mmCIF file of C-alpha atoms in Angstrom:
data_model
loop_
_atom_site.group_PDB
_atom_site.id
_atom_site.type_symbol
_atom_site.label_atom_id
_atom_site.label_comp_id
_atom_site.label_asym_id
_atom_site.label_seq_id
_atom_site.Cartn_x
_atom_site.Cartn_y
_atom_site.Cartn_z
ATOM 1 C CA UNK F 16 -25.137 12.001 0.098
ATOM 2 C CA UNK F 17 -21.953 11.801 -1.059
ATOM 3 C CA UNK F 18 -19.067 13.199 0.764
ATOM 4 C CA UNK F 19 -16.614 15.986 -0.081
ATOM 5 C CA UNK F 20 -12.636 14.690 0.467
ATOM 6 C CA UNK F 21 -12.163 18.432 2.747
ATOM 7 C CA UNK F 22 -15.064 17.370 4.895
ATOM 8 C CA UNK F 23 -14.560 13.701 5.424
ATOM 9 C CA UNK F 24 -11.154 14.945 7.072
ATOM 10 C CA UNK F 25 -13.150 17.339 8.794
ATOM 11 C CA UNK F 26 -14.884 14.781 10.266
ATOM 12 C CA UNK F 27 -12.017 12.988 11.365
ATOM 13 C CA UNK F 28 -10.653 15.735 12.632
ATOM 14 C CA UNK F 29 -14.109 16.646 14.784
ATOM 15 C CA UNK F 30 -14.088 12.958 15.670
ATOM 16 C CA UNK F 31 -10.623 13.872 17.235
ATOM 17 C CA UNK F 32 -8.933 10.808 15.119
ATOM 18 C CA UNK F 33 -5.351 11.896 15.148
ATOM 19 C CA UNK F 34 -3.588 9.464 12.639
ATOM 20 C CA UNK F 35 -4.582 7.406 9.577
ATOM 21 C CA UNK F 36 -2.989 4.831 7.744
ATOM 22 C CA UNK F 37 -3.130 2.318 5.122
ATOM 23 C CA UNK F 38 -2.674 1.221 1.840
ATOM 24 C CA UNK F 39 -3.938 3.154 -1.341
ATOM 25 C CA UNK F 40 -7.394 2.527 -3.497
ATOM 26 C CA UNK F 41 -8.804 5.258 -5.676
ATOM 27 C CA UNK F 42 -12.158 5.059 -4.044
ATOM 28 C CA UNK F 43 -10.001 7.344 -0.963
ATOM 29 C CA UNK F 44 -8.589 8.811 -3.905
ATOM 30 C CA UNK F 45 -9.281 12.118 -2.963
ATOM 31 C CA UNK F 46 -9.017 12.128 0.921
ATOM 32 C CA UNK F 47 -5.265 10.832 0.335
ATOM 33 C CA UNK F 48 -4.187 13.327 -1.882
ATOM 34 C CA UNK F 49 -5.356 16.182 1.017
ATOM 35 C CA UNK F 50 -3.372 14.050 3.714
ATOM 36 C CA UNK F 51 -0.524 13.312 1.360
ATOM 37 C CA UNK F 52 -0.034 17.016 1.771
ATOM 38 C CA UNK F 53 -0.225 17.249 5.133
ATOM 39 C CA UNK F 54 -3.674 18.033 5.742
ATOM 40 C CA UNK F 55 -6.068 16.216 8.311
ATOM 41 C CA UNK F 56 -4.781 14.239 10.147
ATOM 42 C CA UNK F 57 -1.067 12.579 10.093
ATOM 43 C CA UNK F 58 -0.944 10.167 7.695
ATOM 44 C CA UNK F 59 1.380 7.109 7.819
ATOM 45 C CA UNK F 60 1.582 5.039 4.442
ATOM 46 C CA UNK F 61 1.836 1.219 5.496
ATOM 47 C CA UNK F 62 3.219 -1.440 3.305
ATOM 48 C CA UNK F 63 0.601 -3.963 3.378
ATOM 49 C CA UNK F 64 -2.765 -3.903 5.275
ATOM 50 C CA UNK F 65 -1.857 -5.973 8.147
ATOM 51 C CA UNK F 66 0.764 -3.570 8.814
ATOM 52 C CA UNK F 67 -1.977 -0.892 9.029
ATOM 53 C CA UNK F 68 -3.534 -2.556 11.576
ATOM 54 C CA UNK F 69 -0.692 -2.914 13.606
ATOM 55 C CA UNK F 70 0.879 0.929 13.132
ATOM 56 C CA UNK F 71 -3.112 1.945 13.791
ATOM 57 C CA UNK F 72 -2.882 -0.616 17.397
ATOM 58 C CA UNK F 73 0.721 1.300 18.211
ATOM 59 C CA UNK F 74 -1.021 4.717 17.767
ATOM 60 C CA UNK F 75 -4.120 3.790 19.809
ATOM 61 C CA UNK F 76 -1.779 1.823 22.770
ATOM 62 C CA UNK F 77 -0.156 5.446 22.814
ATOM 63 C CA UNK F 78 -2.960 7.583 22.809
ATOM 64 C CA UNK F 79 -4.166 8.569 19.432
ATOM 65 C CA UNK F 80 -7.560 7.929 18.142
ATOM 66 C CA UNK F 81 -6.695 6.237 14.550
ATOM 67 C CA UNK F 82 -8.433 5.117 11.515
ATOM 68 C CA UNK F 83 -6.809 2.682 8.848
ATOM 69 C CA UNK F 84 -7.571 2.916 4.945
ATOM 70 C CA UNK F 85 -7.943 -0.326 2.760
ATOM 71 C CA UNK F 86 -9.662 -2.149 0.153
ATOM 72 C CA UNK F 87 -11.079 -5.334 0.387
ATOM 73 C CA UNK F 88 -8.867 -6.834 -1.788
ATOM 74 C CA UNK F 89 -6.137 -6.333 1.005
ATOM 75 C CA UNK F 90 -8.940 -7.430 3.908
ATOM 76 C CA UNK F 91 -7.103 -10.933 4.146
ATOM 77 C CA UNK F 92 -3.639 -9.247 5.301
ATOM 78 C CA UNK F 93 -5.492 -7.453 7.894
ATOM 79 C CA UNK F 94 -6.585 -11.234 9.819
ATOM 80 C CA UNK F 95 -3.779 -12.217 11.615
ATOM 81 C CA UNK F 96 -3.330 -8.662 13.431
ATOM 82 C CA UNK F 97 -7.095 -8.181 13.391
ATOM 83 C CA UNK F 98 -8.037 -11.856 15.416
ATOM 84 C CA UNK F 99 -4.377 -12.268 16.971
ATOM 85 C CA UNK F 100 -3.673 -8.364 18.214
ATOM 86 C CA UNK F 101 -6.834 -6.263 18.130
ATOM 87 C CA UNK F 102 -9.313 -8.641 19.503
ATOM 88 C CA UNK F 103 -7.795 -10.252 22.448
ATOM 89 C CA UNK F 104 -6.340 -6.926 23.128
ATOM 90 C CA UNK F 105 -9.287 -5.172 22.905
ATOM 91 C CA UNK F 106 -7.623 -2.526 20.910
ATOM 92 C CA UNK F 107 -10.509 -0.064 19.776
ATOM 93 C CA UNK F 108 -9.692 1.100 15.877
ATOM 94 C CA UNK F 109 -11.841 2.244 13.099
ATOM 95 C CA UNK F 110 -11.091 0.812 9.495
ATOM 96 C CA UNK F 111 -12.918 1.972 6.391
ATOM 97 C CA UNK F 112 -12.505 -0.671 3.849
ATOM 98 C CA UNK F 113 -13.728 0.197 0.037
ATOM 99 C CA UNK F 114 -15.869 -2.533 -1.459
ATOM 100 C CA UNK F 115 -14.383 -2.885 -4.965
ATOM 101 C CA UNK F 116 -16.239 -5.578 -6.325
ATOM 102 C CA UNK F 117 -19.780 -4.817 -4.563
ATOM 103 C CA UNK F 118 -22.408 -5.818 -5.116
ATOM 104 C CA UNK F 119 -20.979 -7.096 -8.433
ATOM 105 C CA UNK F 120 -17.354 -7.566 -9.857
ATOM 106 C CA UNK F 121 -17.398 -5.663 -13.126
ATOM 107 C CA UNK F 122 -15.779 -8.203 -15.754
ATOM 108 C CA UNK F 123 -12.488 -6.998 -16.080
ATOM 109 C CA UNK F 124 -12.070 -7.270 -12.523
ATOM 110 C CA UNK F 125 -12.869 -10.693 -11.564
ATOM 111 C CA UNK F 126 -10.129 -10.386 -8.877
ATOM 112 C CA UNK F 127 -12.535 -8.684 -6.721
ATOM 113 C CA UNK F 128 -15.469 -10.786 -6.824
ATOM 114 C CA UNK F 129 -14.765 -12.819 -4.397
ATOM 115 C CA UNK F 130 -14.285 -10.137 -1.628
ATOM 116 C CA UNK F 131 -16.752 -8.012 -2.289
ATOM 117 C CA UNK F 132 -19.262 -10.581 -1.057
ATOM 118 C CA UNK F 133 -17.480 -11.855 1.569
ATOM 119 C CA UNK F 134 -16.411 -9.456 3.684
ATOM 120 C CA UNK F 135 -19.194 -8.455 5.908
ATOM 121 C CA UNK F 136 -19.745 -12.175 6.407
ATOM 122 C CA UNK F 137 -16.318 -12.422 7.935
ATOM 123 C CA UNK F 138 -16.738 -9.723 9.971
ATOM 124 C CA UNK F 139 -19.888 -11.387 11.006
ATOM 125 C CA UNK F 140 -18.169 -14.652 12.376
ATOM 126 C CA UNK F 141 -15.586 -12.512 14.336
ATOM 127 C CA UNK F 142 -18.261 -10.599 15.819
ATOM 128 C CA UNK F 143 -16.930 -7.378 14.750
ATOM 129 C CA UNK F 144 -19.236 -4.393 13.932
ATOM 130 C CA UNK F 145 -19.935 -3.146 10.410
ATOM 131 C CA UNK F 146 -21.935 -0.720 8.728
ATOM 132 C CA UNK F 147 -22.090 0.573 5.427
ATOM 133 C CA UNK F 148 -21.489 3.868 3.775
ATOM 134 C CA UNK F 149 -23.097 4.563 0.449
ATOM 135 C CA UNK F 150 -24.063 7.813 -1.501
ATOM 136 C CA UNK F 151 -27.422 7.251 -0.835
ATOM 137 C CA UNK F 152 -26.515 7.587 3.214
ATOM 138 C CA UNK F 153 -26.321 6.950 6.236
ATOM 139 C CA UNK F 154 -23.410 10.256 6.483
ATOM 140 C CA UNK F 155 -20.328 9.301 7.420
ATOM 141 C CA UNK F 156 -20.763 11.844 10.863
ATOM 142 C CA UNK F 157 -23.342 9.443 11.722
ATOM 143 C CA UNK F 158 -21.446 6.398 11.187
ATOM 144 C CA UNK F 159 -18.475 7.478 13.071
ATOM 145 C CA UNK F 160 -20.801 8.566 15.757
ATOM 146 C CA UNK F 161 -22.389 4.568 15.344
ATOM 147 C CA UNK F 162 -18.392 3.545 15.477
ATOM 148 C CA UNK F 163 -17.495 5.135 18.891
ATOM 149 C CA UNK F 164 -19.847 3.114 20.488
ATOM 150 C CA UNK F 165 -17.730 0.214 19.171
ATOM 151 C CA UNK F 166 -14.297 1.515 20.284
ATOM 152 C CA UNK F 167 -14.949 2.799 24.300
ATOM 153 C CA UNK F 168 -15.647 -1.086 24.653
ATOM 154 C CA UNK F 169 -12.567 -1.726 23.555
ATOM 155 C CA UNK F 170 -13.966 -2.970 19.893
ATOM 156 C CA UNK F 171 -12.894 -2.203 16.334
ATOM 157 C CA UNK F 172 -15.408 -0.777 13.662
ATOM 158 C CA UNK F 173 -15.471 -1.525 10.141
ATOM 159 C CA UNK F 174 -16.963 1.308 7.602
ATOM 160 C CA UNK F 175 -17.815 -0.115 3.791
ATOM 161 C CA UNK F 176 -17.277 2.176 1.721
ATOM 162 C CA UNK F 177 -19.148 1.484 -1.709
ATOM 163 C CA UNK F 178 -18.073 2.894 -4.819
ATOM 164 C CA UNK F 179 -18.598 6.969 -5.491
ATOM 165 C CA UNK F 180 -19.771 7.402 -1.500
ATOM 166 C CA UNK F 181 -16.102 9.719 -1.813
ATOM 167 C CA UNK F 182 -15.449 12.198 -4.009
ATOM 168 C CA UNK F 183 -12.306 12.146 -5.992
ATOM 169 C CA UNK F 184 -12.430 16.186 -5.417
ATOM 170 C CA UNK F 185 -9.291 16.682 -4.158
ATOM 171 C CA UNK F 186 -7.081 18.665 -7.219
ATOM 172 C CA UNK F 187 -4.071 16.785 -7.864
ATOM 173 C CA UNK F 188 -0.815 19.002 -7.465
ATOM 174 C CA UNK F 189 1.190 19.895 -10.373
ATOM 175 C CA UNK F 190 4.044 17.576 -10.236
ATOM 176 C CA UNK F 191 7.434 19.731 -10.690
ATOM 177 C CA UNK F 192 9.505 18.799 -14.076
ATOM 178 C CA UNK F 193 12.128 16.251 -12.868
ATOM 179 C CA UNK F 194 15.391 17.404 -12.652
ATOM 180 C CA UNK F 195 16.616 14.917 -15.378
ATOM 181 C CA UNK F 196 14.629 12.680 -17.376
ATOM 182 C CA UNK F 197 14.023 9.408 -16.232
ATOM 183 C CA UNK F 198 11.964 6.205 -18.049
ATOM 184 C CA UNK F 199 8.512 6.275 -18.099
ATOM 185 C CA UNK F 200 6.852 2.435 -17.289
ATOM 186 C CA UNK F 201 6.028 2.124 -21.487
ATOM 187 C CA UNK F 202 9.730 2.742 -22.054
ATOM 188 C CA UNK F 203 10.740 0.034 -19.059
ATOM 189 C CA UNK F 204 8.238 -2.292 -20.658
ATOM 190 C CA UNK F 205 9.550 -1.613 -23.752
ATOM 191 C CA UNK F 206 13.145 -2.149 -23.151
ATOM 192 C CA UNK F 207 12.585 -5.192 -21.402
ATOM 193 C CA UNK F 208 10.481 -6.427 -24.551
ATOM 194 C CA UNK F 209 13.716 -5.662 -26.787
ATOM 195 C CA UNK F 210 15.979 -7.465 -24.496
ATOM 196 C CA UNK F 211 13.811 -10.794 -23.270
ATOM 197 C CA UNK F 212 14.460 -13.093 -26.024
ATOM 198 C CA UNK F 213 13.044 -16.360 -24.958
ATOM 199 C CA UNK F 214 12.747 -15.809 -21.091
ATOM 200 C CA UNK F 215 8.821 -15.941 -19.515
ATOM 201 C CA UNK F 216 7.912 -12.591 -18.440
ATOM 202 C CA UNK F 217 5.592 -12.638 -15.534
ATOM 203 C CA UNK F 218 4.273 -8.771 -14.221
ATOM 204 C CA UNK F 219 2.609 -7.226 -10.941
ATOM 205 C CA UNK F 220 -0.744 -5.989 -10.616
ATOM 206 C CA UNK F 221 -1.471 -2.487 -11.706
ATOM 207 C CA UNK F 222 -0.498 -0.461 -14.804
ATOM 208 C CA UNK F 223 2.766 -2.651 -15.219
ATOM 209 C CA UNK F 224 0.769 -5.613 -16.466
ATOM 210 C CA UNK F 225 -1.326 -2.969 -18.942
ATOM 211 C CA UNK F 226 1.927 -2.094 -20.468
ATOM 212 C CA UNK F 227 3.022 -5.264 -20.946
ATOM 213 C CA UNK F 228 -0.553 -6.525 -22.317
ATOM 214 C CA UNK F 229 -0.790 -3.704 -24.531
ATOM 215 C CA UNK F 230 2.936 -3.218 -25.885
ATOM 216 C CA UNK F 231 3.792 -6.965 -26.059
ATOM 217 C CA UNK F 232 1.030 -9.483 -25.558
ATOM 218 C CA UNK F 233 2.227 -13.489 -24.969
ATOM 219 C CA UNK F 234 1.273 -16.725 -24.285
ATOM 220 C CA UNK F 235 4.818 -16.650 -22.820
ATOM 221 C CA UNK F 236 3.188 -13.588 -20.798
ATOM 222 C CA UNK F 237 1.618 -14.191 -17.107
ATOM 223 C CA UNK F 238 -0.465 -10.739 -16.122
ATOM 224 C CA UNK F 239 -1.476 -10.519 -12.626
ATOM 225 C CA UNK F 240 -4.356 -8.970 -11.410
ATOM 226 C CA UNK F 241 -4.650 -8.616 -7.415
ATOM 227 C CA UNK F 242 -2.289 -10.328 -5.164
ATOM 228 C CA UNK F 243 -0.236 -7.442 -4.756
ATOM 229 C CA UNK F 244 3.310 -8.197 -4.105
ATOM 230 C CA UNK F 245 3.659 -11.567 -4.892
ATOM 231 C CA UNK F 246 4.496 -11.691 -8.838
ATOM 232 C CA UNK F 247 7.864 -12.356 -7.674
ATOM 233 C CA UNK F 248 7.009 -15.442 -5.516
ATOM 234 C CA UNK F 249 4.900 -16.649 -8.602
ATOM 235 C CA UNK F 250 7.981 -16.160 -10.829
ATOM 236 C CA UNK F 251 10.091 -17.544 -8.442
ATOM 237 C CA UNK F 252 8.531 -20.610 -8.353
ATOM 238 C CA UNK F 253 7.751 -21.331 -11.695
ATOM 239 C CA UNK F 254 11.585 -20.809 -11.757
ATOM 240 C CA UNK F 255 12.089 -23.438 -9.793
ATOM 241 C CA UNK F 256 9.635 -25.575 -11.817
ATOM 242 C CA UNK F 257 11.882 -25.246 -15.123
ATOM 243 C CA UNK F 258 15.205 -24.221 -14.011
ATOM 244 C CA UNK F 259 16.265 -24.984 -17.956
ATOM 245 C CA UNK F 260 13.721 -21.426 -18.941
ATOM 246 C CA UNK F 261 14.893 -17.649 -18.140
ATOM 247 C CA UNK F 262 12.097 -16.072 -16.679
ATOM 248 C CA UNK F 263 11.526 -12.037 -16.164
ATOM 249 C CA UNK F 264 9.141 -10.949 -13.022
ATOM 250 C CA UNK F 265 8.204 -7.101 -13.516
ATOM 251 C CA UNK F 266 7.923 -5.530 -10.850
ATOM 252 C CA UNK F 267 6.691 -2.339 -8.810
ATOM 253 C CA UNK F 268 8.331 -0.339 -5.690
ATOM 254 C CA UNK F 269 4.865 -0.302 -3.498
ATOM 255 C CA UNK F 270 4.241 -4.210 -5.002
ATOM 256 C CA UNK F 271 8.234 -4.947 -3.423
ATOM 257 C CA UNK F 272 7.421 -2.958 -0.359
ATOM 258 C CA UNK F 273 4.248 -5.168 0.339
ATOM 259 C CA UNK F 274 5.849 -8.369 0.842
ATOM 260 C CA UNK F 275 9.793 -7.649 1.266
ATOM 261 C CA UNK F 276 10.168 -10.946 3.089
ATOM 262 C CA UNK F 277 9.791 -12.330 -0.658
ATOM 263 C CA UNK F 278 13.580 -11.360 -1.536
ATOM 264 C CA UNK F 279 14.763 -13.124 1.451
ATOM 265 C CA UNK F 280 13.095 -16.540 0.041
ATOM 266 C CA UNK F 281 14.440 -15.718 -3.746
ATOM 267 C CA UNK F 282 17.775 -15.237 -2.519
ATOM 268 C CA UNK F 283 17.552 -18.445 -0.561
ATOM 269 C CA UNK F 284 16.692 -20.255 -3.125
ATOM 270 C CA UNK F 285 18.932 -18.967 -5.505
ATOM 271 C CA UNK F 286 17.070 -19.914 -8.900
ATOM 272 C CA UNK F 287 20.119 -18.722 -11.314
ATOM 273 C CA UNK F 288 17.442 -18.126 -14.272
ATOM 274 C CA UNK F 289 15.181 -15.347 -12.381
ATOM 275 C CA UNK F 290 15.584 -11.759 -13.056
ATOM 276 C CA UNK F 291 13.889 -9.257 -11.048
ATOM 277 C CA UNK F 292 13.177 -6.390 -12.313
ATOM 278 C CA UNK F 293 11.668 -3.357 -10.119
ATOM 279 C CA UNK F 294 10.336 -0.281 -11.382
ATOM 280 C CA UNK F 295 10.584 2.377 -8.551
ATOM 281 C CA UNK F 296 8.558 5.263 -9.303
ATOM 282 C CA UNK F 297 7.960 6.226 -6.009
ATOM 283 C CA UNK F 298 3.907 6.076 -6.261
ATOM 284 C CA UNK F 299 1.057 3.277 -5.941
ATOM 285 C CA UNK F 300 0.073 4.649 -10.025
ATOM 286 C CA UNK F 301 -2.984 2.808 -10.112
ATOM 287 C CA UNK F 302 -4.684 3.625 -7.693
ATOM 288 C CA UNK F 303 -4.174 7.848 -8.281
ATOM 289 C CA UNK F 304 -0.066 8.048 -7.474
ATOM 290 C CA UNK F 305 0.156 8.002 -3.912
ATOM 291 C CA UNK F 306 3.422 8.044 -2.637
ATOM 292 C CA UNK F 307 4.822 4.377 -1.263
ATOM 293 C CA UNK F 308 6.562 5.705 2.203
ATOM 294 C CA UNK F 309 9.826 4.151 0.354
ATOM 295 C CA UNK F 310 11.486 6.321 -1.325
ATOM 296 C CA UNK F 311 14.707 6.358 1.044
ATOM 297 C CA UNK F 312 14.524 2.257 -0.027
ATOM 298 C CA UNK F 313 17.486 1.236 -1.760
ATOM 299 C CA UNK F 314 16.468 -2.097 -3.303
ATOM 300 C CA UNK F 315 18.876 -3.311 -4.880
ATOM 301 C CA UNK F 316 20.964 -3.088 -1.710
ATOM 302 C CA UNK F 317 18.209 -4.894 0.161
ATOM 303 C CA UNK F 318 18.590 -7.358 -2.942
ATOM 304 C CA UNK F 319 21.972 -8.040 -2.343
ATOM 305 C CA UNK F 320 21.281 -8.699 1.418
ATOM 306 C CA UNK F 321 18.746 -11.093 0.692
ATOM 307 C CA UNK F 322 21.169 -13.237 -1.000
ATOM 308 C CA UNK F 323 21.002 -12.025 -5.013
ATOM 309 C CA UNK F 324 23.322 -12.993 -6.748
ATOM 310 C CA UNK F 325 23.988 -9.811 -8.881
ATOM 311 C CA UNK F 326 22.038 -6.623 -8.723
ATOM 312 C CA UNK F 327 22.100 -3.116 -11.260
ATOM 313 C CA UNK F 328 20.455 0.272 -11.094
ATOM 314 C CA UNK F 329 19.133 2.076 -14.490
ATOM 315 C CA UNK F 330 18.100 5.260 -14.816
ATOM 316 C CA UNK F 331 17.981 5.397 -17.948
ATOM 317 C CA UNK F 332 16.559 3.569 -21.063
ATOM 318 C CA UNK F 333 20.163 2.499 -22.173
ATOM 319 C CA UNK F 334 22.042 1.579 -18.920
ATOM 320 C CA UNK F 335 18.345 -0.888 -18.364
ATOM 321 C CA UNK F 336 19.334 -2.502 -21.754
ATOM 322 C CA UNK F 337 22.717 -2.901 -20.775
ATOM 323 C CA UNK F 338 22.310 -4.443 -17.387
ATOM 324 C CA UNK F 339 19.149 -6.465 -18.571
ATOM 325 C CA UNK F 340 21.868 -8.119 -21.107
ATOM 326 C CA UNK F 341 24.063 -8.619 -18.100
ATOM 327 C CA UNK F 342 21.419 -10.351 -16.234
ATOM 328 C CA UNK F 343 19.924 -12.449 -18.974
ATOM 329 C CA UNK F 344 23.806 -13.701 -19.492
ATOM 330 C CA UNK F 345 24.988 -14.828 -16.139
ATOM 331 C CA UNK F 346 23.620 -17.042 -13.120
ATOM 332 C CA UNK F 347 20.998 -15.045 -10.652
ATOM 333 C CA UNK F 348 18.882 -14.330 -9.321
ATOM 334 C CA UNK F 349 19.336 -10.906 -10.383
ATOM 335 C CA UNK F 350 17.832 -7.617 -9.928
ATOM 336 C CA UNK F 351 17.594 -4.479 -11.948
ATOM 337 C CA UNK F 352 16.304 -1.291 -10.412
ATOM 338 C CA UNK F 353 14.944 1.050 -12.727
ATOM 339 C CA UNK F 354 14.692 4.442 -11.173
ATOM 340 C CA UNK F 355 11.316 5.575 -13.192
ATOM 341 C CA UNK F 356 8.624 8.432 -13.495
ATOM 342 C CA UNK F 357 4.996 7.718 -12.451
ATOM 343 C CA UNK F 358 1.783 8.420 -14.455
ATOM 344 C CA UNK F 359 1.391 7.756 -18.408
ATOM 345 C CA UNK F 360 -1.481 6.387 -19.995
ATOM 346 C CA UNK F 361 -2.905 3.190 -18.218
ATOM 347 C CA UNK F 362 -4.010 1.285 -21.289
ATOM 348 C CA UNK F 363 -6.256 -1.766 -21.841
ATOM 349 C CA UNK F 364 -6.670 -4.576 -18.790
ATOM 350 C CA UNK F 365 -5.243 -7.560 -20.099
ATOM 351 C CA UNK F 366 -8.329 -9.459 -18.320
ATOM 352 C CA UNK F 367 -10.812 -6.859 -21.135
ATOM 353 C CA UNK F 368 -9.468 -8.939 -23.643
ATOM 354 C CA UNK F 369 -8.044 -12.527 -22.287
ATOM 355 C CA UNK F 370 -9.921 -13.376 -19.240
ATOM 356 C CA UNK F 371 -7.922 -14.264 -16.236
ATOM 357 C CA UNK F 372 -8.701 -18.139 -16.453
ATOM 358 C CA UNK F 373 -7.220 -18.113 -20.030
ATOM 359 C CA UNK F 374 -4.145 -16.261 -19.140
ATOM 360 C CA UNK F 375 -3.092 -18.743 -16.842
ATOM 361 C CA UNK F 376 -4.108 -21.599 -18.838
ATOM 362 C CA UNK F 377 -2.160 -20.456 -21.841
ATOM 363 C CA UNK F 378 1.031 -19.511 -19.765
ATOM 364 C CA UNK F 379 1.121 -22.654 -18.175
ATOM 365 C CA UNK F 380 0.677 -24.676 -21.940
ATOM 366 C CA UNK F 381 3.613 -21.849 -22.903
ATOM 367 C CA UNK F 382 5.881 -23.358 -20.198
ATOM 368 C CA UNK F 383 4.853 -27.288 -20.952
ATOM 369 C CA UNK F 384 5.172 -26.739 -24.878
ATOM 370 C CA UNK F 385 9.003 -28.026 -25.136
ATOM 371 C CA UNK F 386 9.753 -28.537 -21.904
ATOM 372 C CA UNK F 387 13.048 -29.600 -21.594
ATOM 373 C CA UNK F 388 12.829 -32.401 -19.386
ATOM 374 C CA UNK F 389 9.935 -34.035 -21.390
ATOM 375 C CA UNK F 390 12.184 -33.864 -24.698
ATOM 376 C CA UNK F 391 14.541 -36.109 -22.291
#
């Protein structure tokens, strides 16, 4: 049967789990949106799975029962604290992970295949107890009762969580008008379109790639689906690969967040053709606007820190054009913060159209067409 988003934190709350945290998916879409305001349990939004884990093995170490939210996408950040922390330190935790991908990828979303058959598997060869939670049953009372058997021996439990065993019931809240307007994500992409000239653009997972996809489809164009958080290594080192091409990584405040240490590398590095471009909206959009836990971030002072060259903030349409033209002009790496507003239509998946394989295959052929050092 499936469950109600009020009663699965009623459950929680019966189970006496006093903190959850995670990272985003829309299959928790509703149960977030309750904590996100407070209700339930205390909820902690993590940067990257992994981190989850380890917030969720603080919070147990100090006395609080806690349960960490993920997809399975994310399961391979969770490894290192999972075999390296929780295990040997027999650190009892409960972690529902959503099976996107199970028991079949749907085709625009071949990213997922490949998880959502191996998890359980992995689990499997660490010896770690699963169970899974569809809307045909068992309940999810009965599987947390199945889990605490698990965690007073000092064991984690894993919950699967297959598609629609959630409702997305949970009514959104009426976001307040902002107090001045601010882009929307078309409007970024759109600007950014205007302004690229020749460069390689190369954008994160989520709704960032669909705008680009649907508002300026390439060859020159790399659209990444899963990975989360590192379209700027990718763009880094294709920089680094042709140092004679601009290239243009699109980018996303929760995508940033994930893997921060990124910046530190890029500024090492120092590839003077890379612009950075982060869209900071404040929300993970894509998976039903969640806020990041970053909003007192100031990236393009972390930016600067890491070693960029230059770095800009936009919050508006015409100081992004302006400060794109900047970037695209001198030596970076560079980094423009756009200060945005979530939500706006989604559009198309590039991979509905161009399948994954292809996009990569025709980016690369972009980048070899002409390359400078083969013309000398």
């Amino acid at each position: 049967m499936v469950i109600a988003s009020r009663s699965m934190l009623d459950l929680l709350a019966a189970h006496d789990y006093g903190l959850v945290t995670g990272v985003p998916c829309s299959y928790f879409a509703g149960p977030l949106r309750l904590l996100a305001r407070g209700e339930g349990p205390r909820y902690v939004a993590a940067v990257n799975e992994g981190s989850a884990i380890a917030i969720a093995a603080g919070a147990e170490l100090g006395g609080r029962l806690s349960l960490v939210l993920a997809q399975n996408s994310g399961f391979g950040n969770m490894i290192n604290p999972l075999t390296s922390l929780v295990l040997p330190y027999r650190i009892p935790m409960t972690v529902m992970v959503s099976m996107r991908g199970w028991p079949v990828a749907d085709p625009g979303e071949p990213q997922h295949h490949w998880m959502g058959q191996v998890v359980p598997s992995w689990l499997d060869s660490l010896g770690v107890a699963h169970r899974m939670l569809t809307a045909d049953g068992p309940s999810l009372g009965d599987l947390l009762e199945w889990a605490r058997s698990a965690l007073d021996h000092g064991r984690p439990a894993f919950i699967l969580v297959a598609k629609g065993a959630i409702a997305d019931d949970a009514r959104a809240d009426t976001p307040s008008a902002p107090a001045r307007p601010s882009p929307t994500r078309d409007e970024v992409v759109s600007a950014v379109l205007a302004e690229a000239g020749d460069a390689r653009l190369l954008s994160t997972t989520g709704y960032l790639s669909r705008s680009l996809f649907n508002l300026g489809d390439s060859e020159r164009n790399f659209y990444m689906q899963g990975s989360m958080g590192h379209a700027a290594g990718i763009a880094a080192g294709a920089a680094l690969a042709q140092p004679e091409r601009r290239f243009i990584v699109l980018d996303g405040d929760g995508a940033v967040l994930m893997h921060l240490g990124s910046l530190a590398t890029i500024g090492h590095l120092a590839p003077a053709n890379l612009t950075h471009v982060i869209f900071d909206n404040g929300v993970y959009d894509s998976t039903g606007g969640q806020p990041t836990g970053g909003r007192r971030v100031d990236f393009a002072a972390v930016a600067r820190a890491c070693g960029y060259r230059n770095a800009w903030r936009a919050d508006s349409i015409e100081r992004l054009r302006t400060t794109l033209r900047s970037a695209l002009d001198t030596d970076g790496p560079s980094v423009v913060v756009v200060t945005g507003s979530p939500g706006g239509p989604a559009g198309d998946r590039a991979s509905s159209n161009v399948s994954v394989a292809e996009i990569g295959d025709r980016f690369r052929k972009s980048l070899a067409a002409g390359d400078p050092r083969a013309d000398g």
